[in-house]
């Protein structure tokens, strides 16, 4: 009888422990909820994506958005190395084609455009008034790395205008270039029109540089292996709405 009583007590204890574990798992599940929607965004498009994410959160309060920001080339590498994303926005068609070639994304769409511009630190803003001044002067210049769309545009422009940028610093993304100029670490930076609009520093820029003739397009795509495809498609749809278009324009971008 004592043996049966001990066995019964042990079973009851095990059942109690199992019930406790299940309750704990349920409690944690309620606290954590569904995983965030992962959105990879080219650094120059950060402000737009963040604004769209606020609208998305207002419409779908049970879903959170986790935005990962980096240069387009870096984002492509992260995806190729297995990073999980539900949606990706890149600042050039070339980088999106790399992902399409491996079937990593679904059919992309163009959501915005952006143009190149040349910004000047306050220290040289009054003395640099033309591209010829840049050619003749001894200035410290910052551009993006060649693998970033802003770097590709800067190199193309410099070559066409015969500007020597062989000694320019190479930054990982356009936000880093802008920060260099804002911090007076360099004299001149090749950035986007949207960056000039967003800066809080009184930077100079060259209106008559013809740099704006060079532009890039922003391509958005849902990833092929996303487990949140419906949510990703809802997020993507916001860019095509009137409010989304206004957001794009307000941050200094052009519509496609």
Coordinates of C-alpha atoms in Angstrom, one line a residue:
X1 CA 0.0 0.0 0.0
X2 CA 2.8 2.3 0.9
X3 CA 4.5 1.5 -2.5
X4 CA 1.3 2.4 -4.4
X5 CA 0.9 5.6 -2.4
X6 CA 4.4 6.7 -3.2
X7 CA 3.9 5.9 -6.9
X8 CA 0.6 7.9 -6.9
X9 CA 2.3 10.8 -5.3
X10 CA 5.1 10.7 -7.9
X11 CA 2.7 10.7 -10.8
X12 CA 0.7 13.6 -9.3
X13 CA 4.0 15.6 -8.9
X14 CA 5.0 14.9 -12.5
X15 CA 1.5 16.0 -13.7
X16 CA 1.8 19.1 -11.7
X17 CA 5.2 19.9 -13.1
X18 CA 4.0 19.3 -16.7
X19 CA 1.0 21.5 -16.1
X20 CA 3.3 24.3 -14.7
X21 CA 5.6 24.1 -17.8
X22 CA 2.6 24.3 -20.2
X23 CA 1.2 27.3 -18.3
X24 CA 4.6 29.0 -18.3
X25 CA 5.0 28.4 -22.1
X26 CA 1.5 29.8 -22.7
X27 CA 2.3 32.8 -20.6
X28 CA 5.6 33.5 -22.4
X29 CA 3.8 33.0 -25.7
X30 CA 1.3 35.6 -24.8
X31 CA 4.0 38.0 -23.7
X32 CA 6.2 37.7 -26.8
X33 CA 3.4 37.4 -29.4
X34 CA 4.2 36.9 -33.1
X35 CA 7.8 37.7 -34.2
X36 CA 8.4 41.1 -35.7
X37 CA 8.1 41.8 -39.4
X38 CA 11.7 42.1 -40.5
X39 CA 12.3 44.9 -43.1
X40 CA 15.8 45.4 -44.6
X41 CA 16.2 49.0 -45.8
X42 CA 19.0 50.8 -47.7
X43 CA 20.4 53.4 -45.4
X44 CA 19.4 56.4 -47.5
X45 CA 15.7 55.3 -47.3
X46 CA 15.6 54.9 -43.6
X47 CA 13.4 57.9 -42.7
X48 CA 10.8 56.9 -45.3
X49 CA 10.7 53.2 -44.1
X50 CA 10.4 54.3 -40.4
X51 CA 7.5 56.6 -41.2
X52 CA 5.7 53.9 -43.1
X53 CA 6.4 51.5 -40.2
X54 CA 4.6 53.9 -37.9
X55 CA 1.5 53.9 -40.2
X56 CA 1.7 50.1 -40.4
X57 CA 1.8 49.8 -36.6
X58 CA -1.2 52.1 -36.3
X59 CA -3.2 49.9 -38.7
X60 CA -2.0 46.6 -37.4
X61 CA -1.3 47.0 -33.7
X62 CA -0.6 43.3 -33.1
X63 CA 2.4 43.4 -35.4
X64 CA 5.7 45.0 -34.7
X65 CA 8.2 46.0 -37.4
X66 CA 12.0 45.5 -37.0
X67 CA 14.0 47.6 -39.4
X68 CA 17.5 46.6 -40.3
X69 CA 19.5 49.4 -42.0
X70 CA 22.7 49.1 -44.0
X71 CA 24.1 49.9 -47.4
X72 CA 22.4 48.0 -50.3
X73 CA 25.5 45.8 -50.9
X74 CA 25.7 44.9 -47.3
X75 CA 22.0 44.0 -47.1
X76 CA 22.4 41.7 -50.2
X77 CA 25.4 40.0 -48.5
X78 CA 23.4 39.5 -45.3
X79 CA 20.5 37.9 -47.2
X80 CA 22.9 35.6 -49.1
X81 CA 24.5 34.6 -45.9
X82 CA 21.2 33.5 -44.4
X83 CA 19.9 36.5 -42.6
X84 CA 16.1 36.4 -42.1
X85 CA 14.1 39.1 -43.7
X86 CA 10.5 39.5 -44.8
X87 CA 10.9 42.5 -47.1
X88 CA 13.8 44.3 -48.5
X89 CA 14.3 47.8 -50.1
X90 CA 17.5 48.4 -52.0
X91 CA 18.8 51.6 -53.6
X92 CA 19.6 50.2 -57.0
X93 CA 18.3 47.7 -59.6
X94 CA 21.7 46.0 -59.8
X95 CA 21.6 44.8 -56.2
X96 CA 18.0 43.6 -56.5
X97 CA 19.0 41.6 -59.6
X98 CA 21.6 39.8 -57.5
X99 CA 18.8 38.6 -55.2
X100 CA 16.5 37.7 -58.1
X101 CA 19.3 35.6 -59.7
X102 CA 19.1 33.3 -56.7
X103 CA 15.3 33.4 -56.3
X104 CA 15.7 35.0 -52.9
X105 CA 12.9 37.5 -53.6
X106 CA 9.6 37.7 -55.3
X107 CA 8.9 40.2 -58.1
X108 CA 10.2 43.6 -57.1
X109 CA 8.6 47.0 -57.6
X110 CA 10.1 50.5 -57.9
X111 CA 8.8 52.8 -55.1
X112 CA 11.0 55.9 -55.4
X113 CA 13.9 57.6 -57.1
X114 CA 16.8 59.8 -55.7
X115 CA 19.4 62.0 -57.3
X116 CA 23.0 62.7 -56.6
X117 CA 24.1 66.0 -55.1
X118 CA 27.4 67.5 -53.8
X119 CA 27.3 68.9 -50.3
X120 CA 29.9 71.3 -48.7
X121 CA 31.0 71.7 -45.1
X122 CA 30.3 75.1 -43.6
X123 CA 34.0 75.7 -43.7
X124 CA 34.3 75.7 -47.5
X125 CA 30.7 76.6 -48.5
X126 CA 31.6 80.2 -49.4
X127 CA 34.7 79.3 -51.3
X128 CA 33.6 76.4 -53.4
X129 CA 31.0 77.7 -55.9
X130 CA 31.7 75.5 -58.9
X131 CA 32.9 72.1 -60.0
X132 CA 36.0 73.9 -61.3
X133 CA 36.8 75.0 -57.8
X134 CA 36.8 71.3 -56.7
X135 CA 39.1 70.3 -59.6
X136 CA 41.6 73.0 -58.8
X137 CA 41.4 72.9 -55.0
X138 CA 43.0 70.6 -52.4
X139 CA 39.9 69.3 -50.6
X140 CA 39.2 66.3 -48.6
X141 CA 36.3 64.4 -50.2
X142 CA 34.0 61.6 -48.9
X143 CA 32.1 59.1 -51.1
X144 CA 30.4 55.8 -50.6
X145 CA 32.2 52.6 -51.3
X146 CA 31.9 51.4 -54.9
X147 CA 29.6 48.6 -53.9
X148 CA 27.0 51.0 -52.7
X149 CA 24.7 52.8 -55.2
X150 CA 25.8 56.2 -54.0
X151 CA 29.4 55.2 -54.6
X152 CA 28.7 54.0 -58.1
X153 CA 27.0 57.4 -58.9
X154 CA 29.8 59.4 -57.3
X155 CA 32.5 57.5 -59.3
X156 CA 30.5 57.9 -62.6
X157 CA 30.0 61.6 -62.0
X158 CA 33.6 62.3 -61.0
X159 CA 34.9 60.5 -64.0
X160 CA 32.6 62.4 -66.4
X161 CA 33.6 65.7 -64.8
X162 CA 37.3 64.9 -64.6
X163 CA 37.4 65.3 -60.8
X164 CA 40.2 63.4 -59.0
X165 CA 38.6 61.5 -56.1
X166 CA 41.4 58.9 -55.8
X167 CA 42.1 60.2 -52.3
X168 CA 38.5 60.4 -51.2
X169 CA 37.5 58.5 -48.1
X170 CA 35.2 55.5 -48.8
X171 CA 32.3 55.2 -46.4
X172 CA 30.0 52.2 -46.0
X173 CA 26.8 54.1 -46.8
X174 CA 25.5 57.5 -47.7
X175 CA 24.6 58.4 -44.1
X176 CA 28.2 57.9 -43.1
X177 CA 29.3 60.3 -45.9
X178 CA 26.8 62.9 -44.8
X179 CA 28.0 62.6 -41.2
X180 CA 31.6 63.2 -42.3
X181 CA 30.5 66.5 -43.9
X182 CA 28.2 67.5 -41.1
X183 CA 31.0 66.9 -38.6
X184 CA 33.5 69.0 -40.6
X185 CA 35.7 65.9 -41.0
X186 CA 35.8 66.4 -44.8
X187 CA 35.2 69.4 -47.0
X188 CA 33.0 67.8 -49.7
X189 CA 30.6 64.8 -49.9
X190 CA 28.7 63.1 -52.6
X191 CA 25.3 62.2 -51.3
X192 CA 21.6 62.2 -52.3
X193 CA 19.2 65.1 -52.6
X194 CA 17.2 63.5 -49.8
X195 CA 20.2 63.7 -47.5
X196 CA 20.7 67.4 -48.2
X197 CA 17.0 67.9 -47.3
X198 CA 17.2 65.9 -44.1
X199 CA 20.4 67.4 -42.6
X200 CA 20.1 69.7 -39.6
X201 CA 23.4 71.3 -40.4
X202 CA 23.7 74.4 -42.6
X203 CA 25.6 72.7 -45.4
X204 CA 26.4 74.3 -48.7
X205 CA 25.8 72.5 -52.0
X206 CA 26.5 73.0 -55.7
X207 CA 23.3 73.8 -57.6
X208 CA 25.0 74.0 -61.0
X209 CA 27.0 70.8 -60.7
X210 CA 24.7 68.7 -63.0
X211 CA 25.1 65.9 -60.4
X212 CA 21.3 65.6 -60.2
X213 CA 21.3 64.1 -63.7
X214 CA 22.5 60.9 -62.1
X215 CA 19.9 59.1 -60.1
X216 CA 19.0 55.7 -58.7
X217 CA 15.8 53.9 -58.1
X218 CA 14.6 52.1 -55.0
X219 CA 13.3 48.6 -55.4
X220 CA 11.1 46.8 -52.9
X221 CA 10.5 43.1 -52.8
X222 CA 9.0 40.5 -50.4
X223 CA 11.5 37.7 -49.7
X224 CA 10.7 34.3 -51.1
X225 CA 11.1 32.4 -47.8
X226 CA 9.2 34.9 -45.7
X227 CA 6.8 33.3 -43.2
X228 CA 5.0 36.6 -42.9
X229 CA 4.2 37.1 -46.6
X230 CA 0.7 38.6 -46.0
X231 CA 2.1 41.1 -43.5
X232 CA 5.0 41.9 -45.8
X233 CA 2.6 42.5 -48.7
X234 CA 0.5 44.8 -46.5
X235 CA 3.6 46.8 -45.5
X236 CA 4.6 47.0 -49.2
X237 CA 1.2 48.2 -50.2
X238 CA 1.5 51.3 -48.1
X239 CA 4.1 52.8 -50.4
X240 CA 1.6 52.9 -53.2
X241 CA -1.1 54.7 -51.2
X242 CA -1.4 58.5 -51.3
X243 CA -0.1 58.8 -47.8
X244 CA 2.9 56.7 -48.7
X245 CA 3.6 58.7 -51.8
X246 CA 3.4 61.9 -49.8
X247 CA 5.9 60.5 -47.3
X248 CA 8.3 59.7 -50.1
X249 CA 8.1 63.2 -51.5
X250 CA 8.3 64.9 -48.0
X251 CA 11.7 63.2 -47.4
X252 CA 13.1 64.6 -50.7
X253 CA 12.7 61.6 -52.9
X254 CA 10.9 61.5 -56.3
X255 CA 8.2 59.1 -57.2
X256 CA 9.0 56.4 -59.8

